[in-house]
Tab-separated table of C-alpha atoms and ligand atoms in Angstrom:
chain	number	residue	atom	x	y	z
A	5	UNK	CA	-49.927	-147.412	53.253
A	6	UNK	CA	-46.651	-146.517	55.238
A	7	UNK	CA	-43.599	-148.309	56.072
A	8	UNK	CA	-43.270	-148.980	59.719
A	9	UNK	CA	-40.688	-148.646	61.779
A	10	UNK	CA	-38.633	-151.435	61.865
A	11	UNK	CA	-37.141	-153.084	65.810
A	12	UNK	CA	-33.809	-153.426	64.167
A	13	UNK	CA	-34.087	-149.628	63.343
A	14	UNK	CA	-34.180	-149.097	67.321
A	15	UNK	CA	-30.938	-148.574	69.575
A	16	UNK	CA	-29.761	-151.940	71.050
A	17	UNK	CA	-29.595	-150.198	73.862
A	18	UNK	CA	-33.298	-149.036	74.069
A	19	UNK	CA	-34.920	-152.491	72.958
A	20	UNK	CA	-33.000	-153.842	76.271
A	21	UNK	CA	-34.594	-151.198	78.547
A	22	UNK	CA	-37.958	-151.923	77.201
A	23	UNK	CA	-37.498	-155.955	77.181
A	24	UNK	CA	-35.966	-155.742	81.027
A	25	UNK	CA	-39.474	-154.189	82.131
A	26	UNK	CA	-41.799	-156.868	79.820
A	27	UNK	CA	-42.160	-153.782	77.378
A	28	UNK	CA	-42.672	-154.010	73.509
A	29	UNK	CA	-43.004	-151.085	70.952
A	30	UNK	CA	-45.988	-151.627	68.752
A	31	UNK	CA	-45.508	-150.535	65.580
A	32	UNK	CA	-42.521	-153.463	64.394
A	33	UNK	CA	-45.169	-155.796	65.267
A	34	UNK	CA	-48.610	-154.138	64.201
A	35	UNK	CA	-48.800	-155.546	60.650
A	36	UNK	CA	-48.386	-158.737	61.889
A	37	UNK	CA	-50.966	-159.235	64.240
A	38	UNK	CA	-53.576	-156.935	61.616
A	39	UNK	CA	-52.737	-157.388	58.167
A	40	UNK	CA	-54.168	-155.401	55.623
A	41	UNK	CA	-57.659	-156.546	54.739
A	42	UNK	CA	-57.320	-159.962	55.267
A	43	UNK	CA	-56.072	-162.219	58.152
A	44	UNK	CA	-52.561	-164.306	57.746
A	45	UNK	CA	-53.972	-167.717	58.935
A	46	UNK	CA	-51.570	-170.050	60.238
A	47	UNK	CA	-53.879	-172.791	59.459
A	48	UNK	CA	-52.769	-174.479	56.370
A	49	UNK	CA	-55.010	-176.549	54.100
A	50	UNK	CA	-54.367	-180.374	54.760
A	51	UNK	CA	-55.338	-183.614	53.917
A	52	UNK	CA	-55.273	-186.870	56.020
A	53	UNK	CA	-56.393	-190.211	54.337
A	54	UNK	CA	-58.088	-193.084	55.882
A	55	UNK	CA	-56.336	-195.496	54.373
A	56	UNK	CA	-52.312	-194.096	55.893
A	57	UNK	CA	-54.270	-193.766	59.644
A	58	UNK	CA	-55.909	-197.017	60.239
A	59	UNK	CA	-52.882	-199.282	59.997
A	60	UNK	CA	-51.241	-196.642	62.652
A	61	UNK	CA	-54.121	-196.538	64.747
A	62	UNK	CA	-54.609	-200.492	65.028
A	63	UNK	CA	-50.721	-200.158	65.754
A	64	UNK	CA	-51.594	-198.165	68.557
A	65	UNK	CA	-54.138	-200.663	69.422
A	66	UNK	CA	-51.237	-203.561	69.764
A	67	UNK	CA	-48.816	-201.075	71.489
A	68	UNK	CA	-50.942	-199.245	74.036
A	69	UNK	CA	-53.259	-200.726	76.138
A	70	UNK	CA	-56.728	-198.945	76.604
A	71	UNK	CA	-55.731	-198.321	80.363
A	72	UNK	CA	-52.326	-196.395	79.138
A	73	UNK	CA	-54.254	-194.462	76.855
A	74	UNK	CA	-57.673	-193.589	78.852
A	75	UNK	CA	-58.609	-192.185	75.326
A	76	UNK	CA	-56.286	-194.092	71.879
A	77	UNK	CA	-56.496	-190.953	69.737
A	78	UNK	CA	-53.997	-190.078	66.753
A	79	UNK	CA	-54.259	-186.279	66.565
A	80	UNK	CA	-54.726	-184.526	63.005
A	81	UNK	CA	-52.569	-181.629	63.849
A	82	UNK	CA	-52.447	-178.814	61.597
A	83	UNK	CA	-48.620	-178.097	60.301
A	84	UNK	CA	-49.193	-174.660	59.932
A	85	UNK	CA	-49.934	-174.516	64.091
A	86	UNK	CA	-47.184	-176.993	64.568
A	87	UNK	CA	-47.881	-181.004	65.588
A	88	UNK	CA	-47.563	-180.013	68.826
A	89	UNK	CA	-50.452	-178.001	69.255
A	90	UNK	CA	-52.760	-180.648	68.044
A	91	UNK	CA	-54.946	-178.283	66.661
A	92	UNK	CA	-56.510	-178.475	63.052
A	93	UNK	CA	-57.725	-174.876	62.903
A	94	UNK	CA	-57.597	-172.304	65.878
A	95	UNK	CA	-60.852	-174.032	67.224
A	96	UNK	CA	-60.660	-176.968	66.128
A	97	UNK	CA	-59.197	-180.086	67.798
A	98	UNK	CA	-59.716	-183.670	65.459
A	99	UNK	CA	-58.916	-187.043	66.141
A	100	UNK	CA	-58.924	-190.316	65.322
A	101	UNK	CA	-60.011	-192.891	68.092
A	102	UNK	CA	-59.853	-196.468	68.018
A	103	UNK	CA	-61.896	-198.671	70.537
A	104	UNK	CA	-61.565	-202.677	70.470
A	105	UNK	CA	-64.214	-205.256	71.011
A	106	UNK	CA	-64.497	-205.755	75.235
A	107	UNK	CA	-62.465	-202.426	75.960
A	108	UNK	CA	-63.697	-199.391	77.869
A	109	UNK	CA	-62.465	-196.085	77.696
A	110	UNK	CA	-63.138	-194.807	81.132
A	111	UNK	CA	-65.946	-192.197	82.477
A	112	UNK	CA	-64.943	-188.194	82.399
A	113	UNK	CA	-65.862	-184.862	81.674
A	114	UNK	CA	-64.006	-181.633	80.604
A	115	UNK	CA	-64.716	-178.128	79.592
A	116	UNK	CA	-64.320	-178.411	76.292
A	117	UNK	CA	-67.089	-179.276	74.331
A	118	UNK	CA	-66.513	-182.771	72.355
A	119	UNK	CA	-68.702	-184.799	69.297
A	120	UNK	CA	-67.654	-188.221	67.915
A	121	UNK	CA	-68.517	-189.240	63.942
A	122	UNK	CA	-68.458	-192.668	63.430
A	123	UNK	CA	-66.115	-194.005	60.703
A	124	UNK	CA	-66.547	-197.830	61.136
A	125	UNK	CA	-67.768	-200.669	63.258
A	126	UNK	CA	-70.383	-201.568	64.732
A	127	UNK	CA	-71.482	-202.985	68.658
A	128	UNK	CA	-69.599	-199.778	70.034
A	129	UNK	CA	-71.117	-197.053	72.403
A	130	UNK	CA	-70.470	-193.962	73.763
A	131	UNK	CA	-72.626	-193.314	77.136
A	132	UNK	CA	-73.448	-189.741	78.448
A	133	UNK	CA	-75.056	-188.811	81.414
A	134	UNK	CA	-76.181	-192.233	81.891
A	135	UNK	CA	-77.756	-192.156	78.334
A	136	UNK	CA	-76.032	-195.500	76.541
A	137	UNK	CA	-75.997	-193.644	72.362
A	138	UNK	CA	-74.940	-196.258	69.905
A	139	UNK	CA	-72.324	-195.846	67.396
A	140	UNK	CA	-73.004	-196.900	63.803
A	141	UNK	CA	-71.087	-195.157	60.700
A	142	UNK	CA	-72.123	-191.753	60.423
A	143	UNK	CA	-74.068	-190.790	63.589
A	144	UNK	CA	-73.513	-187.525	64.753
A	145	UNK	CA	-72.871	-187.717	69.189
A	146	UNK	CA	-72.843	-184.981	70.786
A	147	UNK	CA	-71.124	-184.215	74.467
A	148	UNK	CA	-71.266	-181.214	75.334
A	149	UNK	CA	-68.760	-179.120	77.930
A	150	UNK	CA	-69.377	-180.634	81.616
A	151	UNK	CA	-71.148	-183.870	80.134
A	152	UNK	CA	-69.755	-187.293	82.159
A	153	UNK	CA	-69.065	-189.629	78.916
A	154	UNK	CA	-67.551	-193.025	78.492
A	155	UNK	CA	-66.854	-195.280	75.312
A	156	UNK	CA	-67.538	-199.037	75.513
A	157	UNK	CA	-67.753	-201.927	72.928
A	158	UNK	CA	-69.377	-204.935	72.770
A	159	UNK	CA	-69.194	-206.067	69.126
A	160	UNK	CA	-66.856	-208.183	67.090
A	161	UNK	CA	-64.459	-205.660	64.741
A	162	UNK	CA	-62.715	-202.744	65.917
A	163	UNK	CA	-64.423	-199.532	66.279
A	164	UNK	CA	-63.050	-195.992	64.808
A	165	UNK	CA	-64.713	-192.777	65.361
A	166	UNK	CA	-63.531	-189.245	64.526
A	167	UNK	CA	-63.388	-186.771	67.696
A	168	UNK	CA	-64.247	-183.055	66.937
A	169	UNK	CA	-63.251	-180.919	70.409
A	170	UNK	CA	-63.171	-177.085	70.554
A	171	UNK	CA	-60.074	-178.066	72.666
A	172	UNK	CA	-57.597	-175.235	71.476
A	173	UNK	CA	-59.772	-172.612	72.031
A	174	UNK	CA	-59.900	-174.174	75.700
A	175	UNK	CA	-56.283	-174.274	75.890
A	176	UNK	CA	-55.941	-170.691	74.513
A	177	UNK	CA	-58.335	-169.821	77.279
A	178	UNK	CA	-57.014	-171.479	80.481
A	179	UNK	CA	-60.112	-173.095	81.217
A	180	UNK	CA	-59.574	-176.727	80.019
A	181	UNK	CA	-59.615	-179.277	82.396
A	182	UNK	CA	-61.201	-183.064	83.380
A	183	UNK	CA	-62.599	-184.828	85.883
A	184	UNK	CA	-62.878	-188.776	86.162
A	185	UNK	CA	-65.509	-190.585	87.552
A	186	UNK	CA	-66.714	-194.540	88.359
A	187	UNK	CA	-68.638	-196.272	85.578
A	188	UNK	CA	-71.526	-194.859	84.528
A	189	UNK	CA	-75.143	-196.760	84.485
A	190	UNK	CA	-77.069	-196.836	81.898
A	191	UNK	CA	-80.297	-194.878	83.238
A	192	UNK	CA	-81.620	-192.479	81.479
A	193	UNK	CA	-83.958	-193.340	78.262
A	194	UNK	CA	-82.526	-192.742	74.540
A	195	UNK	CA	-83.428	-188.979	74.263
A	196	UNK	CA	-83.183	-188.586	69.823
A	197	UNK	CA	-86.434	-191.381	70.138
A	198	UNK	CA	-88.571	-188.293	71.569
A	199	UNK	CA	-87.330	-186.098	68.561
A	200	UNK	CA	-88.165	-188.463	65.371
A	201	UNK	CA	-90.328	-186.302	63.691
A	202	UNK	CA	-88.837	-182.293	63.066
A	203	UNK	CA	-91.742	-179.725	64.726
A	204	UNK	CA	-92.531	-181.577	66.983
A	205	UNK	CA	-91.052	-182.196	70.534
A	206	UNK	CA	-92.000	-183.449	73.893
A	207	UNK	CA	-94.056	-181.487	76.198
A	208	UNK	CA	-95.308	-183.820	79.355
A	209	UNK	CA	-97.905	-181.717	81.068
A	210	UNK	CA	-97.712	-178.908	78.815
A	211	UNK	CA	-93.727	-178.409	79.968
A	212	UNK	CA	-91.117	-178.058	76.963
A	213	UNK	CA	-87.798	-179.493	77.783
A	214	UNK	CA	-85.755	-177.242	80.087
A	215	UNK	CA	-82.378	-179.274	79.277
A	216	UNK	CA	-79.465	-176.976	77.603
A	217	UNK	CA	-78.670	-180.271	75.460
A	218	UNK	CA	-82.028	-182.188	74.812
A	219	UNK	CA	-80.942	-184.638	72.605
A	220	UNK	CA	-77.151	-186.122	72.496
A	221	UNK	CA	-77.379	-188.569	68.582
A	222	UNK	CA	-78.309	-187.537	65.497
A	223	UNK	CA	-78.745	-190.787	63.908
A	224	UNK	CA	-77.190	-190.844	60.340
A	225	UNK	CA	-79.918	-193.166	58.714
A	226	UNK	CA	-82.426	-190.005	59.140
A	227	UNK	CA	-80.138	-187.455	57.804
A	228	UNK	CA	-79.061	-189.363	55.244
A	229	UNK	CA	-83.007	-189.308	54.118
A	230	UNK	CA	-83.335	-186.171	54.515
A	231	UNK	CA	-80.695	-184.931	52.326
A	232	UNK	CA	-81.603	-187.582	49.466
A	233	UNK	CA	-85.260	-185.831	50.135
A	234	UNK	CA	-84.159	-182.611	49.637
A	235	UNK	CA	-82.019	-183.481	46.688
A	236	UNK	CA	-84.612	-184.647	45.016
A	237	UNK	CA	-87.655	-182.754	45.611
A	238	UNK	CA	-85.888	-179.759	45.282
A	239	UNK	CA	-83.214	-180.423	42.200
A	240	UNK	CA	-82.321	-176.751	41.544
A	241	UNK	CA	-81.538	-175.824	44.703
A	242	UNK	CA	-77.330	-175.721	44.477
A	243	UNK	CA	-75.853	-176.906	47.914
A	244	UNK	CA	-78.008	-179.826	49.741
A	245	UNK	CA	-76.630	-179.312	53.225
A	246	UNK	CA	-78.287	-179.444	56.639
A	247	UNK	CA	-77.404	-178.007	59.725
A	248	UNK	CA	-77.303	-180.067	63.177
A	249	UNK	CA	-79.186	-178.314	65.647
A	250	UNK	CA	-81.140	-178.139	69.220
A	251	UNK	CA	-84.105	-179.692	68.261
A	252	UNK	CA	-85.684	-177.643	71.042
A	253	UNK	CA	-84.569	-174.037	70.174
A	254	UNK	CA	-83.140	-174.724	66.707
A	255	UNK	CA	-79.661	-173.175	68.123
A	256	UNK	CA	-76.541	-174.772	66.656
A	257	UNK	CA	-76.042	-178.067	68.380
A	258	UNK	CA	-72.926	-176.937	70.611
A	259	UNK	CA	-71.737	-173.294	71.449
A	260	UNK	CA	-68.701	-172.859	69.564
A	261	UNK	CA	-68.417	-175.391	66.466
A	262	UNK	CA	-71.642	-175.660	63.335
A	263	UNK	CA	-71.846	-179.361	62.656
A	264	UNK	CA	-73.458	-180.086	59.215
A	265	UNK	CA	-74.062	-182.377	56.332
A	266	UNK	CA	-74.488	-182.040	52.609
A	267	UNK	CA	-74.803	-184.521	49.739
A	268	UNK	CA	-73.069	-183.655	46.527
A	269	UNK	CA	-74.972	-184.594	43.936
A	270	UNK	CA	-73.750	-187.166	41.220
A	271	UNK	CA	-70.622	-185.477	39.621
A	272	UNK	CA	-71.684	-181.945	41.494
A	273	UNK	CA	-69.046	-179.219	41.410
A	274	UNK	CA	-70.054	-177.082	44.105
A	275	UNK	CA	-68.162	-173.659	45.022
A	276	UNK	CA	-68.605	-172.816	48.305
A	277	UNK	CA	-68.973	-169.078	49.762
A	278	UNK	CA	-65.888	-167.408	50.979
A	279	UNK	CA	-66.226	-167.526	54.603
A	280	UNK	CA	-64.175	-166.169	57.759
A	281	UNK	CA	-64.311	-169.549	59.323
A	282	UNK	CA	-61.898	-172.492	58.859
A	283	UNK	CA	-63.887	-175.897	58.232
A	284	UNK	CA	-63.256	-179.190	58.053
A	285	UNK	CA	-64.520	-182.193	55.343
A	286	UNK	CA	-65.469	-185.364	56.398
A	287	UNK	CA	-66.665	-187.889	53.943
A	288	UNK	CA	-69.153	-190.102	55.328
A	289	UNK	CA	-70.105	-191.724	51.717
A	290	UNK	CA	-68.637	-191.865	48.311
A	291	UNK	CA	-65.832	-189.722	46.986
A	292	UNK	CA	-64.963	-185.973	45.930
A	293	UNK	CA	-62.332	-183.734	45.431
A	294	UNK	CA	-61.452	-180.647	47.077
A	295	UNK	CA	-60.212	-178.015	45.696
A	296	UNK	CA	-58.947	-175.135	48.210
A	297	UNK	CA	-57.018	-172.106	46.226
A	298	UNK	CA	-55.090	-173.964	43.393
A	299	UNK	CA	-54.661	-177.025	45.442
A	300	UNK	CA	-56.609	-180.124	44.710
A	301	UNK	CA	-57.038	-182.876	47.220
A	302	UNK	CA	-58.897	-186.422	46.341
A	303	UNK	CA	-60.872	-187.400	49.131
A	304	UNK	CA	-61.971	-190.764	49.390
A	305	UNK	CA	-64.761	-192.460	52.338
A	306	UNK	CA	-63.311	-191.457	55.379
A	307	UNK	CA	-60.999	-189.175	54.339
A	308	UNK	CA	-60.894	-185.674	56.298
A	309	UNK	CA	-59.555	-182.803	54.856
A	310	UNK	CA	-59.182	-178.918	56.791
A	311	UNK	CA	-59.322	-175.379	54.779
A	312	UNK	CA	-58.454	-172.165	56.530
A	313	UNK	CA	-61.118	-169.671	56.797
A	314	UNK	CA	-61.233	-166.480	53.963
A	315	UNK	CA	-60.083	-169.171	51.437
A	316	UNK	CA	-62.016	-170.074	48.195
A	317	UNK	CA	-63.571	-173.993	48.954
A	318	UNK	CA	-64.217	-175.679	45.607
A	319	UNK	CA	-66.214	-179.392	45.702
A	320	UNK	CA	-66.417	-182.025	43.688
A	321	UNK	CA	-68.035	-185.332	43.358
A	322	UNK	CA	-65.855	-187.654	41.229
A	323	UNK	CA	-68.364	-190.602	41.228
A	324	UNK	CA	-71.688	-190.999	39.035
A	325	UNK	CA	-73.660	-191.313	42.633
A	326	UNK	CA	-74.529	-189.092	45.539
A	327	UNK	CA	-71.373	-188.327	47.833
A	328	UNK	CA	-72.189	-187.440	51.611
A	329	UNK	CA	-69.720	-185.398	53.603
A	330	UNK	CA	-70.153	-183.956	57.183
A	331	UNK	CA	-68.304	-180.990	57.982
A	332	UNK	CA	-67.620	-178.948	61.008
A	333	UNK	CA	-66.565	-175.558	61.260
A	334	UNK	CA	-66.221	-172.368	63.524
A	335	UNK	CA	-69.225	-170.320	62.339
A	336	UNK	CA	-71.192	-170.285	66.327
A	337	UNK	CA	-67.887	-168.703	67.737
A	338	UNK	CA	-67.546	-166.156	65.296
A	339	UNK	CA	-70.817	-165.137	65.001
A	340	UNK	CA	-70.672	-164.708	68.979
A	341	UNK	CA	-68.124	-162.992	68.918
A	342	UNK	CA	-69.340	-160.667	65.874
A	343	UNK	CA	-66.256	-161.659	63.283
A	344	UNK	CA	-68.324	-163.688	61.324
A	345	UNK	CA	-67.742	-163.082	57.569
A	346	UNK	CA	-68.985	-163.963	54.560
A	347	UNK	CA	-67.040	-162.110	51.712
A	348	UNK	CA	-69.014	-163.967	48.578
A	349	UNK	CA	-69.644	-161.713	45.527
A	350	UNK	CA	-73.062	-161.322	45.087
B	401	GTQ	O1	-63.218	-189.468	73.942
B	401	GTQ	O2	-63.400	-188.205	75.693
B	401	GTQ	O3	-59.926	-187.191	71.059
B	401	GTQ	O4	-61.427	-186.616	76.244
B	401	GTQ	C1	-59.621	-186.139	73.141
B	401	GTQ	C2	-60.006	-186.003	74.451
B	401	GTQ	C3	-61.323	-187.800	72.841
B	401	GTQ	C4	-62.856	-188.494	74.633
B	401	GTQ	C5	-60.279	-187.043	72.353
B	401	GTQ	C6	-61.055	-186.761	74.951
B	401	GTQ	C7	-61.713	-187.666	74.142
């Protein structure tokens, strides 16, 4: 491959004519933006541990008062975008929210599509469209782009939850924006109680659900079941992972981020395939370590960890019992928009 043409190897003169009329020559710039067989992510692996955000985060909790904060988030921002982006990946937006007993984080909506993981506590709730979804460690709750939601809390201990948003990609694309509303009532029935049993789902009068999001919690008692099922029922197959999904149309559960959950088995080493997407590690249960390239990072409950996309993903489950992680990752996007990759040897 050729050497190109450098800007310093233009006339001073010449760059100044083309920058004077918003002009830019190409070919200083073109390996940049297309590198040679592989992309140059600026999405660097990184760790955050539980244990070095909750003390901040309760901090925040003496410091800012719910009504200062509408929403008492610390951001896991990506270095390798710069903290100021707040973004952990190019798609993906995480955070760390704290709600205390008798506060209310108020009713809105945005463009961006949003889920919450619970980390801890109990007696919190997040409400959408009038549907009141409880919060208890490891429920999956979706709200989906244009969904009114609201986050209240009636229990004893503080709540934490971690906030997954497609919120960069918004950003990138000028269309991210809120609206507030009054308090929402609690109206509509709990929708995941129609969809307890997989194959089959509501049909009054011979009608199947016409709703774009039929069911807002994936409670994390059921998938918890159903990965300890499949692990042992099936104890050859390598990587016990589900998928989250429309129970309706079996679609991935939002448009642009794949929300999952696997179990490692009892001291599992699990490589993962080499994927174009970057992804993110949760761990809901137990404790592993993550190996991305040559870098290892111990991950303990709660811990959440980021790896670029094209990037070898190495697991590991460094207790003698099952280890549940959720992850999240950018796989609907790209396969929309026909980039999806998955460069494993066969
Ligand atoms: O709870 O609605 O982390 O609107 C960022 C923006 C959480 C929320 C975030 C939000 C929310």
């Amino acid at each position: 491959m050729s050497e190109l043409g450098k800007l310093e190897d233009l006339p001073q003169e010449y760059r100044d004519a083309l920058t004077k009329l918003n002009l830019v020559p190409l070919w200083p710039s073109l390996r940049g933006v297309m590198p040679a067989n592989k992309p140059r992510p600026h999405t660097v692996p990184t760790l955050w541990k539980y244990q070095d955000i909750k003390p901040l985060l309760l901090q925040a909790g003496e410091l800012t008062p719910i009504e200062k904060a509408e929403r008492r988030v610390l951001v896991l921002a990506n270095p390798g975008h710069t903290l100021e982006k707040m973004q952990a990946s190019p798609a993906m937006y995480l955070g760390m929210q704290l709600l205390l007993p008798g506060e209310w984080a108020s009713s809105h909506r945005h463009t961006p599509n949003a889920i919450r993981m619970i980390v801890e506590g109990e007696g919190a709730y997040t409400t959408v469209e009038g549907e009141k979804c409880y919060m208890s460690r490891g429920d999956l709750i979706l709200t989906p782009t244009g969904m009114w939601h609201e986050h209240g809390h009636d229990g004893q201990d503080p709540v934490v939850w971690l906030d997954v948003l497609d919120l960069p990609l918004a950003y990138y694309l000028e269309v991210s924006y809120h609206n507030d509303s009054a308090k929402q009532e609690n109206v509509n029935a709990s929708t995941e109680t129609f969809y307890t049993t997989g194959g089959v789902v509501p049909s009054p009068m011979f009608e199947r659900s016409k709703k774009q999001y039929p069911m807002y919690r994936y409670p994390w008692t059921h998938v918890r079941r159903t990965l300890e099922n499949m692990a042992q029922v099936q104890p050859t197959v390598e990587m016990v992972s589900v998928t989250y999904v429309n129970p309706e149309t079996g679609d991935d559960a939002e448009n642009i981020l794949g929300f999952y959950a696997m179990m490692l088995r009892p001291n599992q080493t699990l490589h993962l395939p080499v994927r174009s997407p970057s992804i993110v590690f949760h761990v809901i249960e137990g404790a592993c370590d993550i190996q991305v390239e040559a870098t290892n990072y111990p991950l303990q409950q709660a811990d959440t960890c980021c790896a670029p996309g094209y990037t070898p993903v190495t697991l590991k489950n460094t207790l003698n019992q099952p280890t549940f992680l959720f992850m999240t990752d950018e796989t609907p996007l790209h396969r929309k928009l026909g980039v999806f990759e998955n460069r494993t040897k066969k």
